[in-house]
Coordinates of N, CA and C in Angstrom, one line a residue:
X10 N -1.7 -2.8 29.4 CA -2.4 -2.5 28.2 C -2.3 -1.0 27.9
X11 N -2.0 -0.8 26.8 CA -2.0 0.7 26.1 C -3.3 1.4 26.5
X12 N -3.5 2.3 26.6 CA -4.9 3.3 26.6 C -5.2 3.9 25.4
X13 N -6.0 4.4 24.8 CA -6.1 5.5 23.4 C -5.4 6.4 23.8
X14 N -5.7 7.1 24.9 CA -4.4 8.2 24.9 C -3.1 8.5 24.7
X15 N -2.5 7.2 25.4 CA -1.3 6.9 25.5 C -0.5 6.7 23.6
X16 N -1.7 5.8 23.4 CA -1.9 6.0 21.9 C -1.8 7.1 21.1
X17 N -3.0 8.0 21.3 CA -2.5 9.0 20.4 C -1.4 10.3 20.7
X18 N -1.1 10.3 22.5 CA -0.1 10.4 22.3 C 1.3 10.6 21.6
X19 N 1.5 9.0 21.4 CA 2.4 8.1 20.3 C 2.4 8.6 19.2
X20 N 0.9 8.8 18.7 CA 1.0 9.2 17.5 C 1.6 10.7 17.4
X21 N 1.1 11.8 18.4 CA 1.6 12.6 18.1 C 3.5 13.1 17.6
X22 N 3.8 11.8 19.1 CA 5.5 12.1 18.9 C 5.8 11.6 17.9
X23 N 5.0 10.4 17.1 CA 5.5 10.0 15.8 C 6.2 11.1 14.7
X24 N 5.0 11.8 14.9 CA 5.3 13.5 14.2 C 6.5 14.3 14.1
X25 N 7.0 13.8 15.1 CA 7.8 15.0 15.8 C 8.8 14.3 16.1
X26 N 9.7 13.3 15.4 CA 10.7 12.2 15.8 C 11.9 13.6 15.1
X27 N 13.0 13.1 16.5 CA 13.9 14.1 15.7 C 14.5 13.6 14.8
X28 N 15.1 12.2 14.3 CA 15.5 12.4 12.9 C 14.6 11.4 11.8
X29 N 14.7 11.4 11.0 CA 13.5 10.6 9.9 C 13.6 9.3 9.6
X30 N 13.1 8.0 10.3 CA 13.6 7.1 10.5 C 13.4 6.1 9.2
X31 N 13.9 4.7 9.0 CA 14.2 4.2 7.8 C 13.1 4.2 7.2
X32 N 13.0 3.9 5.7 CA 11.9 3.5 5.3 C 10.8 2.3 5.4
X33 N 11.6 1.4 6.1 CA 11.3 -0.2 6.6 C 10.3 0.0 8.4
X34 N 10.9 1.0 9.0 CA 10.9 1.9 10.3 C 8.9 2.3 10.0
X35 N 8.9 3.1 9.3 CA 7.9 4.1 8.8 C 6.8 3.2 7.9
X36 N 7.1 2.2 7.1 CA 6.3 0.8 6.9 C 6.0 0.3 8.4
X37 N 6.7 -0.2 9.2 CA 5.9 -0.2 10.3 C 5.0 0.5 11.2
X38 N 5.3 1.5 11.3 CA 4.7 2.8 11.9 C 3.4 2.8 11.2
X39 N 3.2 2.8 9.5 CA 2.6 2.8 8.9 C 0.9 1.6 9.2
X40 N 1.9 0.6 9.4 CA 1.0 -0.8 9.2 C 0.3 -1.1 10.5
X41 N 0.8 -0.9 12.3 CA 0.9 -0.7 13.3 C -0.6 0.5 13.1
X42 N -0.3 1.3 12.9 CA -1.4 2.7 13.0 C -2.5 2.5 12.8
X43 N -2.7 1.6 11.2 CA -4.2 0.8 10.4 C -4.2 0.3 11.4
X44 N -3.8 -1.2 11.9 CA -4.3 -2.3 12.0 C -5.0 -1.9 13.9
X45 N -4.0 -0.4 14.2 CA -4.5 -0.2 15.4 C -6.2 0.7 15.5
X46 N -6.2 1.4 14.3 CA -7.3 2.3 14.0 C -8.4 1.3 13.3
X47 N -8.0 0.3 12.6 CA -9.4 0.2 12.0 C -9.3 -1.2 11.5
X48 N -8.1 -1.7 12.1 CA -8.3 -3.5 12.2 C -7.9 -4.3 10.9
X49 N -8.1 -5.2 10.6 CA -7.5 -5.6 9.3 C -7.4 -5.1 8.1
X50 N -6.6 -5.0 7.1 CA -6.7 -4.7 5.5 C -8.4 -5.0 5.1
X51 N -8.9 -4.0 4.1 CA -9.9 -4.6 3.3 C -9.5 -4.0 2.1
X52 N -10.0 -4.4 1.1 CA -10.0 -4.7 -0.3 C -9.0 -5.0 -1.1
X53 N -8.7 -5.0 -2.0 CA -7.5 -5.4 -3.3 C -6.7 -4.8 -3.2
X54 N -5.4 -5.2 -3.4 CA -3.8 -5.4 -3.3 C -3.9 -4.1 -4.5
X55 N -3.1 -3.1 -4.6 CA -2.8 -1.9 -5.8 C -2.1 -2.9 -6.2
X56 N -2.0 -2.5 -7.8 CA -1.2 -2.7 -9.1 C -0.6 -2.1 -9.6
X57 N 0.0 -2.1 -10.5 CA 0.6 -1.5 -11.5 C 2.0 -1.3 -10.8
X58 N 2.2 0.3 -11.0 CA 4.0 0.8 -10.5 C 3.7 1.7 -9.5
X59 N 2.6 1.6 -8.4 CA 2.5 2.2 -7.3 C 3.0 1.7 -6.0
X60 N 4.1 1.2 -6.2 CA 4.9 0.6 -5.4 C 4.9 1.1 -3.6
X61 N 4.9 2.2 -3.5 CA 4.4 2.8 -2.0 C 3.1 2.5 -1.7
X62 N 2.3 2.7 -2.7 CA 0.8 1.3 -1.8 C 1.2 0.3 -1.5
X63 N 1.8 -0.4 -2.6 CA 2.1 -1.8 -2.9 C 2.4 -2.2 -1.4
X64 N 3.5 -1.3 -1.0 CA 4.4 -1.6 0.1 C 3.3 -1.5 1.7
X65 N 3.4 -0.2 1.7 CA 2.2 0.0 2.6 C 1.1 -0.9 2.4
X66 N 0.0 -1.4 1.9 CA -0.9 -2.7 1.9 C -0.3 -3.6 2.0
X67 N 0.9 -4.1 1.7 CA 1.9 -5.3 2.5 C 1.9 -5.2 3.5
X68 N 2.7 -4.4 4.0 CA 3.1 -4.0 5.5 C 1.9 -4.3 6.2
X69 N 0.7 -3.7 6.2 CA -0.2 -3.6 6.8 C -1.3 -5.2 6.7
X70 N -1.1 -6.0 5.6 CA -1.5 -7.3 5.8 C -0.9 -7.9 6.1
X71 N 0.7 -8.2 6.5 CA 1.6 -8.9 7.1 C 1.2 -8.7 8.9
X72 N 0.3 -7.7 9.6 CA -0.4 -7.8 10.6 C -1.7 -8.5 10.3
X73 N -2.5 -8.8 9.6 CA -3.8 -9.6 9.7 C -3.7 -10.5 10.4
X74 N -5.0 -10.4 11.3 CA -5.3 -11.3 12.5 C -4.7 -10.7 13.9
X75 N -4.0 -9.5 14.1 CA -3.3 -8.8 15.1 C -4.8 -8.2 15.6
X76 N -4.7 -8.0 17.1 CA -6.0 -7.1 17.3 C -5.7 -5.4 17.7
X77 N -6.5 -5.0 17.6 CA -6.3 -3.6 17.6 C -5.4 -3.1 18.9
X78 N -5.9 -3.4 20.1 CA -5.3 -3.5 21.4 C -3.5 -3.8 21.3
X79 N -3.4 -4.9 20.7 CA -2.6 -5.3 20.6 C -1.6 -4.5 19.5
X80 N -1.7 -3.8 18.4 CA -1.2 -3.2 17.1 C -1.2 -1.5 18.1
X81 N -2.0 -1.3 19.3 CA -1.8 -0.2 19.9 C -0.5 -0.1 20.6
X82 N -0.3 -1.5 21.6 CA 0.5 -1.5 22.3 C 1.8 -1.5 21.6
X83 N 2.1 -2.4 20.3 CA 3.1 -2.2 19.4 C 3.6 -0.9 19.1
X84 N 2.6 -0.2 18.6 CA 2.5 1.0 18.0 C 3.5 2.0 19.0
X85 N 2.9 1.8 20.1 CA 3.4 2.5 21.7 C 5.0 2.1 21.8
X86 N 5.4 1.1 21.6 CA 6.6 0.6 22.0 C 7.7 1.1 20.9
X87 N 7.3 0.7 19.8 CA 7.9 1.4 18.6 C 8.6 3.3 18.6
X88 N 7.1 3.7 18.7 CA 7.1 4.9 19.1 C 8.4 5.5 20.0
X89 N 8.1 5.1 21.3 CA 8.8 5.4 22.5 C 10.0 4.9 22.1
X90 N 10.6 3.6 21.2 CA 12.2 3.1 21.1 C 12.6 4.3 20.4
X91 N 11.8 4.8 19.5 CA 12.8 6.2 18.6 C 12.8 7.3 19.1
X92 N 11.8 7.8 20.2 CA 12.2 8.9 20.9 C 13.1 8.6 21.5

């Protein structure tokens, strides 16, 4: 099991990845990070032509029902494959 440290850790090297990984990469990174901080999606899907919500609120309800523990450990493993 992940720790929070180990976690935010991760988060920090996220930061600091030496090269800038895909945009599909960073959708995860993205979605993994919510669902590990603060658990499922809440409220309404964005509209319009804001397509980087759009995307990011996908990403991140395509984890609903993951538990936090679990989106940590993810989060961890992701992390550490691009360093």
């Amino acid at each position: 099991m992940t720790t929070q440290e180990e976690f935010e850790a991760a988060s920090q090297r996220a930061q600091q990845l030496p090269s800038k990984p895909s945009n599909m990469v960073l959708l995860q990174l993205y979605a993994l990070y919510k669902q590990a901080t603060e658990g499922d999606v809440t409220g309404d899907r964005p509209g319009g032509f804001d397509f980087k919500a759009i995307a990011k609120y996908d990403a991140w309800t395509s984890l609903r029902g993951t538990s936090k523990d679990a989106a940590r450990q993810q989060y961890v493993e992701l992390v550490n494959s691009l360093s």
